[in-house]
């Protein structure tokens, strides 16, 4: 049981890291566009001077503007380790700005420590953010982001002696993170050189050696298999940002990672371009096969879902709306898809193709950057092959094995009330909260590009059929983490849910019971709430533990068993004293807003506290 709990906890942490990495990744389309176009024009001008080129493609771009675009893109890619550190830190701390500051402080101290030790050991250094240091790339940023987040979560409410009171609470976090960064830098200065040598050997072999096709085939296969767990972002890091090296012909700087090297003009970069085949053509064809395989009475409904998902994949390269429509009902198809993805990456490199990307392998990236690639005509030329492979394999497998893809279920009904709900943001947010088991069941709200990622207290209360009725193409349950696939609208849905929970009343805990047994359908006997004779004393103790009456802005009872408290100074709260006053649990919604789990007498305690606050006004 302990192993399972450890796995679930680790999985939840990795999920958060995967989501956090989407923030810096979202910067890359702009960086890639600036760096790609700027570099292309400057290289053209250089080749014209050398007499190598006479017919430029980017004649319309002035040299001065190209130089600005290139240096702007370079600045973003050069700062990726710091950007990653900040993103991971805020991802693990509920978007708290202090953790971002701590990550920044920790990262520069980490770089300085590495550089000082490296110089003493006679190791080669590289200038990162103006600091001579060992180059740990984005891995160093990830490490310091995690350390900063850990320090924040552990110390942001720390109390210090009165004479050091100025440094208490959140002010202490950047300080302790700096000391942790020194220790981490000392350790990394010993273990990183051999690790770096190993990574460099593998990267160079993969980027330039004869095993590149095998490497990209393995990459494509595993990356697809990790999609259901949301861990593909972690797997992508070394391939996107570490693999290979190239000296920029304009600046002389060494750049790493398949993405940065491609836009700097490295002819060996762009080894992941085979994904254009299955994202732009293969999966949309699979969506059409699913549509055509649906029962006649369901084809209109399924067609709308599949066509929109196919267009999303074709235009942007976002594939999850299609993949999650069949992953859980027909995992055999997903295994086939993973094999085909690896085959596409292998074939593209084997045929001599090279094509990069910024956001994903969709039409937008293809139109913008095809002029920078090598043999990119392979992508449209062999597109019919992948359309045929995906369509006929999916169509055959669905029919041969009677797979229950969308539209082939025994009964597919459209809930008219659900259709009405999805058109109203507030009602949709409320419906989603209830489908995840209600406010009291939700521990944390999060989202990435295509998924709602919700941490819950009781997974049995998550109403999977209801989530699917609200538009989720799939729901993944792992430990105490639930992921509902709503496509690109997921982040907006999370924001709507958060806004709803800020003002929701008791109705946010009236959980609906589904038709099938994902939620316990037995109705318990009514619970009798007895009067607590010690409520007055508990109220006094609670007020004191919250920093006194002057520190309490509002107090209300919510969800039958909780007090919702808003305070002026969160650092004044004494959690040990709260527990001594009878509080069973503490949940912070924001810095200054928290829920106190007090049991079924929450209404009585709220009244007692309110009376005492009113008396002191």
PDB file of C-alpha atoms in Angstrom, residues 87-345:
ATOM      1  CA  UNK A  87       7.809  28.069 -14.421  1.00  0.00           C
ATOM      2  CA  UNK A  88       8.379  24.949 -12.313  1.00  0.00           C
ATOM      3  CA  UNK A  89       8.522  26.976  -9.099  1.00  0.00           C
ATOM      4  CA  UNK A  90       5.227  28.764  -9.679  1.00  0.00           C
ATOM      5  CA  UNK A  91       3.647  25.549 -10.933  1.00  0.00           C
ATOM      6  CA  UNK A  92       4.341  23.814  -7.618  1.00  0.00           C
ATOM      7  CA  UNK A  93       3.318  26.792  -5.452  1.00  0.00           C
ATOM      8  CA  UNK A  94      -0.020  27.906  -6.853  1.00  0.00           C
ATOM      9  CA  UNK A  95       1.403  30.730  -8.998  1.00  0.00           C
ATOM     10  CA  UNK A  96       2.893  32.573  -6.035  1.00  0.00           C
ATOM     11  CA  UNK A  97       5.226  35.356  -7.163  1.00  0.00           C
ATOM     12  CA  UNK A  98       7.610  34.900  -4.231  1.00  0.00           C
ATOM     13  CA  UNK A  99       8.509  31.427  -5.475  1.00  0.00           C
ATOM     14  CA  UNK A 100       9.437  32.956  -8.847  1.00  0.00           C
ATOM     15  CA  UNK A 101      11.759  35.400  -7.076  1.00  0.00           C
ATOM     16  CA  UNK A 102      13.236  32.543  -5.039  1.00  0.00           C
ATOM     17  CA  UNK A 103      13.810  30.504  -8.212  1.00  0.00           C
ATOM     18  CA  UNK A 104      15.586  33.457  -9.839  1.00  0.00           C
ATOM     19  CA  UNK A 105      17.801  34.071  -6.805  1.00  0.00           C
ATOM     20  CA  UNK A 106      18.502  30.367  -6.427  1.00  0.00           C
ATOM     21  CA  UNK A 107      19.347  29.893 -10.095  1.00  0.00           C
ATOM     22  CA  UNK A 108      21.909  32.717 -10.301  1.00  0.00           C
ATOM     23  CA  UNK A 109      23.535  31.578  -7.027  1.00  0.00           C
ATOM     24  CA  UNK A 110      23.568  28.028  -8.406  1.00  0.00           C
ATOM     25  CA  UNK A 111      25.309  29.262 -11.584  1.00  0.00           C
ATOM     26  CA  UNK A 112      27.860  31.283  -9.608  1.00  0.00           C
ATOM     27  CA  UNK A 113      28.682  28.330  -7.333  1.00  0.00           C
ATOM     28  CA  UNK A 114      29.102  25.983 -10.283  1.00  0.00           C
ATOM     29  CA  UNK A 115      31.342  28.497 -12.045  1.00  0.00           C
ATOM     30  CA  UNK A 116      33.578  29.130  -9.041  1.00  0.00           C
ATOM     31  CA  UNK A 117      34.136  25.414  -8.406  1.00  0.00           C
ATOM     32  CA  UNK A 118      34.626  24.719 -12.118  1.00  0.00           C
ATOM     33  CA  UNK A 119      37.350  27.372 -12.391  1.00  0.00           C
ATOM     34  CA  UNK A 120      39.072  25.906  -9.342  1.00  0.00           C
ATOM     35  CA  UNK A 121      38.950  22.425 -10.899  1.00  0.00           C
ATOM     36  CA  UNK A 122      40.148  23.652 -14.283  1.00  0.00           C
ATOM     37  CA  UNK A 123      36.909  22.723 -16.058  1.00  0.00           C
ATOM     38  CA  UNK A 124      35.616  24.466 -19.160  1.00  0.00           C
ATOM     39  CA  UNK A 125      32.948  27.074 -18.430  1.00  0.00           C
ATOM     40  CA  UNK A 126      30.312  28.873 -20.483  1.00  0.00           C
ATOM     41  CA  UNK A 127      28.756  32.283 -19.887  1.00  0.00           C
ATOM     42  CA  UNK A 128      25.100  31.911 -18.864  1.00  0.00           C
ATOM     43  CA  UNK A 129      23.190  35.097 -18.014  1.00  0.00           C
ATOM     44  CA  UNK A 130      26.556  36.858 -17.793  1.00  0.00           C
ATOM     45  CA  UNK A 131      27.984  34.324 -15.287  1.00  0.00           C
ATOM     46  CA  UNK A 132      30.899  31.977 -16.195  1.00  0.00           C
ATOM     47  CA  UNK A 133      29.614  28.556 -15.127  1.00  0.00           C
ATOM     48  CA  UNK A 134      29.165  24.906 -16.015  1.00  0.00           C
ATOM     49  CA  UNK A 135      26.403  24.611 -18.589  1.00  0.00           C
ATOM     50  CA  UNK A 136      23.674  22.403 -17.097  1.00  0.00           C
ATOM     51  CA  UNK A 137      21.080  23.594 -19.618  1.00  0.00           C
ATOM     52  CA  UNK A 138      17.408  23.423 -18.772  1.00  0.00           C
ATOM     53  CA  UNK A 139      18.060  20.543 -16.359  1.00  0.00           C
ATOM     54  CA  UNK A 140      19.721  22.998 -14.003  1.00  0.00           C
ATOM     55  CA  UNK A 141      16.676  25.225 -14.285  1.00  0.00           C
ATOM     56  CA  UNK A 142      14.344  22.326 -13.512  1.00  0.00           C
ATOM     57  CA  UNK A 143      16.400  21.348 -10.462  1.00  0.00           C
ATOM     58  CA  UNK A 144      16.461  24.868  -9.024  1.00  0.00           C
ATOM     59  CA  UNK A 145      12.770  25.378  -9.797  1.00  0.00           C
ATOM     60  CA  UNK A 146      11.925  22.264  -7.784  1.00  0.00           C
ATOM     61  CA  UNK A 147      14.188  23.330  -4.907  1.00  0.00           C
ATOM     62  CA  UNK A 148      12.694  26.836  -4.828  1.00  0.00           C
ATOM     63  CA  UNK A 149       9.181  25.372  -4.786  1.00  0.00           C
ATOM     64  CA  UNK A 150      10.087  22.986  -1.959  1.00  0.00           C
ATOM     65  CA  UNK A 151      11.598  25.795   0.102  1.00  0.00           C
ATOM     66  CA  UNK A 152       8.544  27.981  -0.474  1.00  0.00           C
ATOM     67  CA  UNK A 153       6.054  25.299   0.560  1.00  0.00           C
ATOM     68  CA  UNK A 154       8.096  24.446   3.652  1.00  0.00           C
ATOM     69  CA  UNK A 155       9.033  27.917   4.909  1.00  0.00           C
ATOM     70  CA  UNK A 156       6.584  30.523   3.600  1.00  0.00           C
ATOM     71  CA  UNK A 157       4.838  30.668   6.998  1.00  0.00           C
ATOM     72  CA  UNK A 158       7.954  30.369   9.166  1.00  0.00           C
ATOM     73  CA  UNK A 159       8.104  32.363  12.410  1.00  0.00           C
ATOM     74  CA  UNK A 160      11.391  33.867  13.619  1.00  0.00           C
ATOM     75  CA  UNK A 161      12.431  35.620  16.854  1.00  0.00           C
ATOM     76  CA  UNK A 162      11.114  39.185  17.136  1.00  0.00           C
ATOM     77  CA  UNK A 163      14.492  40.780  16.323  1.00  0.00           C
ATOM     78  CA  UNK A 164      14.510  38.822  13.020  1.00  0.00           C
ATOM     79  CA  UNK A 165      10.805  39.314  12.377  1.00  0.00           C
ATOM     80  CA  UNK A 166      11.398  41.287   9.184  1.00  0.00           C
ATOM     81  CA  UNK A 167      12.784  38.140   7.540  1.00  0.00           C
ATOM     82  CA  UNK A 168       9.910  35.863   8.612  1.00  0.00           C
ATOM     83  CA  UNK A 169       7.286  34.369   6.335  1.00  0.00           C
ATOM     84  CA  UNK A 170       7.750  34.677   2.598  1.00  0.00           C
ATOM     85  CA  UNK A 171      10.799  36.946   2.903  1.00  0.00           C
ATOM     86  CA  UNK A 172      12.685  33.970   4.298  1.00  0.00           C
ATOM     87  CA  UNK A 173      12.115  31.847   1.178  1.00  0.00           C
ATOM     88  CA  UNK A 174      14.595  33.503  -1.248  1.00  0.00           C
ATOM     89  CA  UNK A 175      17.208  33.561   1.531  1.00  0.00           C
ATOM     90  CA  UNK A 176      17.010  29.854   2.340  1.00  0.00           C
ATOM     91  CA  UNK A 177      16.778  29.041  -1.370  1.00  0.00           C
ATOM     92  CA  UNK A 178      20.088  30.845  -1.956  1.00  0.00           C
ATOM     93  CA  UNK A 179      21.802  28.675   0.674  1.00  0.00           C
ATOM     94  CA  UNK A 180      20.215  25.556  -0.820  1.00  0.00           C
ATOM     95  CA  UNK A 181      21.487  26.669  -4.236  1.00  0.00           C
ATOM     96  CA  UNK A 182      25.061  26.851  -2.911  1.00  0.00           C
ATOM     97  CA  UNK A 183      24.819  23.277  -1.621  1.00  0.00           C
ATOM     98  CA  UNK A 184      23.214  22.103  -4.858  1.00  0.00           C
ATOM     99  CA  UNK A 185      25.911  23.849  -6.891  1.00  0.00           C
ATOM    100  CA  UNK A 186      28.661  22.116  -4.902  1.00  0.00           C
ATOM    101  CA  UNK A 187      27.064  18.703  -5.459  1.00  0.00           C
ATOM    102  CA  UNK A 188      26.370  19.344  -9.145  1.00  0.00           C
ATOM    103  CA  UNK A 189      29.930  20.547  -9.764  1.00  0.00           C
ATOM    104  CA  UNK A 190      31.081  17.034  -8.856  1.00  0.00           C
ATOM    105  CA  UNK A 191      28.427  14.898 -10.557  1.00  0.00           C
ATOM    106  CA  UNK A 192      27.581  17.028 -13.607  1.00  0.00           C
ATOM    107  CA  UNK A 193      30.854  16.842 -15.614  1.00  0.00           C
ATOM    108  CA  UNK A 194      30.627  13.040 -16.146  1.00  0.00           C
ATOM    109  CA  UNK A 195      26.856  13.279 -16.700  1.00  0.00           C
ATOM    110  CA  UNK A 196      27.368  16.107 -19.157  1.00  0.00           C
ATOM    111  CA  UNK A 197      29.956  14.082 -21.024  1.00  0.00           C
ATOM    112  CA  UNK A 198      27.526  11.167 -21.290  1.00  0.00           C
ATOM    113  CA  UNK A 199      24.669  13.385 -22.478  1.00  0.00           C
ATOM    114  CA  UNK A 200      26.941  15.044 -25.007  1.00  0.00           C
ATOM    115  CA  UNK A 201      28.111  11.685 -26.388  1.00  0.00           C
ATOM    116  CA  UNK A 202      24.535  10.432 -26.729  1.00  0.00           C
ATOM    117  CA  UNK A 203      23.376  13.738 -28.194  1.00  0.00           C
ATOM    118  CA  UNK A 204      26.134  13.858 -30.779  1.00  0.00           C
ATOM    119  CA  UNK A 205      25.568  10.218 -31.744  1.00  0.00           C
ATOM    120  CA  UNK A 206      21.835  10.801 -32.072  1.00  0.00           C
ATOM    121  CA  UNK A 207      22.176  14.060 -33.983  1.00  0.00           C
ATOM    122  CA  UNK A 208      25.007  13.128 -36.335  1.00  0.00           C
ATOM    123  CA  UNK A 209      25.637   9.391 -36.156  1.00  0.00           C
ATOM    124  CA  UNK A 210      24.126   6.499 -38.059  1.00  0.00           C
ATOM    125  CA  UNK A 211      21.660   5.688 -35.271  1.00  0.00           C
ATOM    126  CA  UNK A 212      19.559   8.833 -35.703  1.00  0.00           C
ATOM    127  CA  UNK A 213      16.623   6.980 -37.360  1.00  0.00           C
ATOM    128  CA  UNK A 214      16.504   4.480 -34.477  1.00  0.00           C
ATOM    129  CA  UNK A 215      16.703   7.290 -31.912  1.00  0.00           C
ATOM    130  CA  UNK A 216      13.815   9.253 -33.398  1.00  0.00           C
ATOM    131  CA  UNK A 217      11.734   6.084 -33.821  1.00  0.00           C
ATOM    132  CA  UNK A 218      12.182   5.335 -30.121  1.00  0.00           C
ATOM    133  CA  UNK A 219      11.399   8.963 -29.301  1.00  0.00           C
ATOM    134  CA  UNK A 220       8.164   8.991 -31.312  1.00  0.00           C
ATOM    135  CA  UNK A 221       6.954   5.665 -29.907  1.00  0.00           C
ATOM    136  CA  UNK A 222       7.605   6.486 -26.240  1.00  0.00           C
ATOM    137  CA  UNK A 223       6.350  10.068 -26.524  1.00  0.00           C
ATOM    138  CA  UNK A 224       2.942   8.848 -27.699  1.00  0.00           C
ATOM    139  CA  UNK A 225       2.772   6.225 -24.935  1.00  0.00           C
ATOM    140  CA  UNK A 226       3.411   8.931 -22.321  1.00  0.00           C
ATOM    141  CA  UNK A 227       0.584  11.152 -23.596  1.00  0.00           C
ATOM    142  CA  UNK A 228      -2.106   9.480 -21.409  1.00  0.00           C
ATOM    143  CA  UNK A 229      -0.081  10.184 -18.275  1.00  0.00           C
ATOM    144  CA  UNK A 230       0.759  13.774 -19.148  1.00  0.00           C
ATOM    145  CA  UNK A 231       4.469  12.959 -18.787  1.00  0.00           C
ATOM    146  CA  UNK A 232       5.441  13.520 -22.412  1.00  0.00           C
ATOM    147  CA  UNK A 233       6.550  17.084 -21.577  1.00  0.00           C
ATOM    148  CA  UNK A 234       9.264  15.681 -19.296  1.00  0.00           C
ATOM    149  CA  UNK A 235      10.360  13.167 -21.970  1.00  0.00           C
ATOM    150  CA  UNK A 236      10.564  15.963 -24.571  1.00  0.00           C
ATOM    151  CA  UNK A 237      13.034  18.134 -22.650  1.00  0.00           C
ATOM    152  CA  UNK A 238      16.362  16.507 -23.692  1.00  0.00           C
ATOM    153  CA  UNK A 239      15.275  16.171 -27.320  1.00  0.00           C
ATOM    154  CA  UNK A 240      13.926  19.701 -27.621  1.00  0.00           C
ATOM    155  CA  UNK A 241      16.536  21.576 -25.590  1.00  0.00           C
ATOM    156  CA  UNK A 242      19.666  19.446 -25.055  1.00  0.00           C
ATOM    157  CA  UNK A 243      20.347  17.067 -27.934  1.00  0.00           C
ATOM    158  CA  UNK A 244      23.266  18.017 -30.210  1.00  0.00           C
ATOM    159  CA  UNK A 245      25.234  21.256 -30.513  1.00  0.00           C
ATOM    160  CA  UNK A 246      25.818  23.788 -33.276  1.00  0.00           C
ATOM    161  CA  UNK A 247      27.885  26.944 -33.602  1.00  0.00           C
ATOM    162  CA  UNK A 248      25.737  29.843 -34.738  1.00  0.00           C
ATOM    163  CA  UNK A 249      27.373  31.173 -37.938  1.00  0.00           C
ATOM    164  CA  UNK A 250      26.335  34.740 -37.087  1.00  0.00           C
ATOM    165  CA  UNK A 251      27.335  35.051 -33.418  1.00  0.00           C
ATOM    166  CA  UNK A 252      29.723  32.131 -32.991  1.00  0.00           C
ATOM    167  CA  UNK A 253      27.742  31.002 -29.923  1.00  0.00           C
ATOM    168  CA  UNK A 254      27.024  27.292 -29.376  1.00  0.00           C
ATOM    169  CA  UNK A 255      23.328  26.422 -29.286  1.00  0.00           C
ATOM    170  CA  UNK A 256      21.797  23.147 -28.074  1.00  0.00           C
ATOM    171  CA  UNK A 257      18.575  21.284 -28.626  1.00  0.00           C
ATOM    172  CA  UNK A 258      16.865  20.275 -31.846  1.00  0.00           C
ATOM    173  CA  UNK A 259      14.583  23.332 -31.846  1.00  0.00           C
ATOM    174  CA  UNK A 260      17.236  26.018 -31.281  1.00  0.00           C
ATOM    175  CA  UNK A 261      19.717  24.351 -33.649  1.00  0.00           C
ATOM    176  CA  UNK A 262      17.147  24.175 -36.448  1.00  0.00           C
ATOM    177  CA  UNK A 263      16.389  27.886 -36.247  1.00  0.00           C
ATOM    178  CA  UNK A 264      20.085  28.737 -35.980  1.00  0.00           C
ATOM    179  CA  UNK A 265      20.619  27.052 -39.361  1.00  0.00           C
ATOM    180  CA  UNK A 266      22.013  23.629 -38.356  1.00  0.00           C
ATOM    181  CA  UNK A 267      21.373  21.327 -41.361  1.00  0.00           C
ATOM    182  CA  UNK A 268      21.403  18.238 -39.101  1.00  0.00           C
ATOM    183  CA  UNK A 269      18.579  19.552 -36.880  1.00  0.00           C
ATOM    184  CA  UNK A 270      14.871  19.022 -37.462  1.00  0.00           C
ATOM    185  CA  UNK A 271      15.025  15.277 -36.848  1.00  0.00           C
ATOM    186  CA  UNK A 272      11.536  15.182 -35.283  1.00  0.00           C
ATOM    187  CA  UNK A 273       9.780  16.379 -38.432  1.00  0.00           C
ATOM    188  CA  UNK A 274       8.109  13.031 -39.101  1.00  0.00           C
ATOM    189  CA  UNK A 275       5.417  14.051 -36.635  1.00  0.00           C
ATOM    190  CA  UNK A 276       3.967  16.329 -39.321  1.00  0.00           C
ATOM    191  CA  UNK A 277       2.772  13.191 -41.103  1.00  0.00           C
ATOM    192  CA  UNK A 278       0.725  11.710 -38.287  1.00  0.00           C
ATOM    193  CA  UNK A 279      -0.449  14.988 -36.715  1.00  0.00           C
ATOM    194  CA  UNK A 280      -1.530  16.744 -39.920  1.00  0.00           C
ATOM    195  CA  UNK A 281      -2.690  13.712 -41.894  1.00  0.00           C
ATOM    196  CA  UNK A 282      -2.652  10.406 -39.990  1.00  0.00           C
ATOM    197  CA  UNK A 283      -4.742  11.236 -36.940  1.00  0.00           C
ATOM    198  CA  UNK A 284      -7.296  13.309 -38.890  1.00  0.00           C
ATOM    199  CA  UNK A 285      -7.723  10.245 -41.134  1.00  0.00           C
ATOM    200  CA  UNK A 286      -8.186   8.112 -38.002  1.00  0.00           C
ATOM    201  CA  UNK A 287     -10.869  10.555 -36.836  1.00  0.00           C
ATOM    202  CA  UNK A 288     -12.679  10.124 -40.159  1.00  0.00           C
ATOM    203  CA  UNK A 289     -12.418   6.332 -39.774  1.00  0.00           C
ATOM    204  CA  UNK A 290     -14.003   6.564 -36.315  1.00  0.00           C
ATOM    205  CA  UNK A 291     -16.752   8.758 -37.761  1.00  0.00           C
ATOM    206  CA  UNK A 292     -17.443   6.342 -40.623  1.00  0.00           C
ATOM    207  CA  UNK A 293     -17.445   3.382 -38.207  1.00  0.00           C
ATOM    208  CA  UNK A 294     -20.131   4.895 -35.972  1.00  0.00           C
ATOM    209  CA  UNK A 295     -23.666   3.556 -36.133  1.00  0.00           C
ATOM    210  CA  UNK A 296     -25.784   5.402 -38.730  1.00  0.00           C
ATOM    211  CA  UNK A 297     -28.024   6.989 -36.092  1.00  0.00           C
ATOM    212  CA  UNK A 298     -24.980   8.423 -34.296  1.00  0.00           C
ATOM    213  CA  UNK A 299     -22.875   9.575 -37.258  1.00  0.00           C
ATOM    214  CA  UNK A 300     -24.095  13.161 -37.261  1.00  0.00           C
ATOM    215  CA  UNK A 301     -23.197  13.653 -33.605  1.00  0.00           C
ATOM    216  CA  UNK A 302     -19.880  11.785 -33.861  1.00  0.00           C
ATOM    217  CA  UNK A 303     -19.023  13.537 -37.123  1.00  0.00           C
ATOM    218  CA  UNK A 304     -19.173  16.962 -35.506  1.00  0.00           C
ATOM    219  CA  UNK A 305     -16.853  15.830 -32.713  1.00  0.00           C
ATOM    220  CA  UNK A 306     -14.368  14.071 -34.992  1.00  0.00           C
ATOM    221  CA  UNK A 307     -14.205  16.768 -37.669  1.00  0.00           C
ATOM    222  CA  UNK A 308     -13.480  19.505 -35.120  1.00  0.00           C
ATOM    223  CA  UNK A 309     -10.802  17.328 -33.498  1.00  0.00           C
ATOM    224  CA  UNK A 310      -9.305  16.555 -36.921  1.00  0.00           C
ATOM    225  CA  UNK A 311      -9.134  20.249 -37.821  1.00  0.00           C
ATOM    226  CA  UNK A 312      -7.447  21.028 -34.496  1.00  0.00           C
ATOM    227  CA  UNK A 313      -4.801  18.378 -35.148  1.00  0.00           C
ATOM    228  CA  UNK A 314      -4.268  19.457 -38.768  1.00  0.00           C
ATOM    229  CA  UNK A 315      -3.963  23.178 -38.068  1.00  0.00           C
ATOM    230  CA  UNK A 316      -2.150  23.254 -34.707  1.00  0.00           C
ATOM    231  CA  UNK A 317      -0.746  19.770 -34.115  1.00  0.00           C
ATOM    232  CA  UNK A 318      -2.746  19.335 -30.893  1.00  0.00           C
ATOM    233  CA  UNK A 319      -3.709  15.664 -31.034  1.00  0.00           C
ATOM    234  CA  UNK A 320      -5.210  14.860 -27.651  1.00  0.00           C
ATOM    235  CA  UNK A 321      -8.871  15.530 -28.591  1.00  0.00           C
ATOM    236  CA  UNK A 322      -8.595  12.699 -31.141  1.00  0.00           C
ATOM    237  CA  UNK A 323      -6.361  10.404 -29.104  1.00  0.00           C
ATOM    238  CA  UNK A 324      -8.482  10.521 -25.982  1.00  0.00           C
ATOM    239  CA  UNK A 325     -11.621   9.766 -27.938  1.00  0.00           C
ATOM    240  CA  UNK A 326     -10.383   6.197 -28.432  1.00  0.00           C
ATOM    241  CA  UNK A 327      -7.600   5.683 -25.870  1.00  0.00           C
ATOM    242  CA  UNK A 328      -9.757   4.315 -23.058  1.00  0.00           C
ATOM    243  CA  UNK A 329     -12.346   2.474 -25.134  1.00  0.00           C
ATOM    244  CA  UNK A 330      -9.866   0.981 -27.607  1.00  0.00           C
ATOM    245  CA  UNK A 331      -6.314   0.975 -26.195  1.00  0.00           C
ATOM    246  CA  UNK A 332      -5.319  -1.402 -28.992  1.00  0.00           C
ATOM    247  CA  UNK A 333      -5.736   1.480 -31.418  1.00  0.00           C
ATOM    248  CA  UNK A 334      -3.534   3.701 -29.283  1.00  0.00           C
ATOM    249  CA  UNK A 335      -0.768   1.087 -29.294  1.00  0.00           C
ATOM    250  CA  UNK A 336      -1.019   0.932 -33.095  1.00  0.00           C
ATOM    251  CA  UNK A 337      -0.911   4.723 -33.232  1.00  0.00           C
ATOM    252  CA  UNK A 338       2.275   4.814 -31.109  1.00  0.00           C
ATOM    253  CA  UNK A 339       3.956   2.353 -33.481  1.00  0.00           C
ATOM    254  CA  UNK A 340       2.913   4.416 -36.513  1.00  0.00           C
ATOM    255  CA  UNK A 341       4.218   7.591 -34.856  1.00  0.00           C
ATOM    256  CA  UNK A 342       7.622   6.001 -34.311  1.00  0.00           C
ATOM    257  CA  UNK A 343       7.561   4.745 -37.909  1.00  0.00           C
ATOM    258  CA  UNK A 344       6.800   8.259 -39.216  1.00  0.00           C
ATOM    259  CA  UNK A 345       9.755   9.763 -37.339  1.00  0.00           C
TER     260      UNK A 345
END
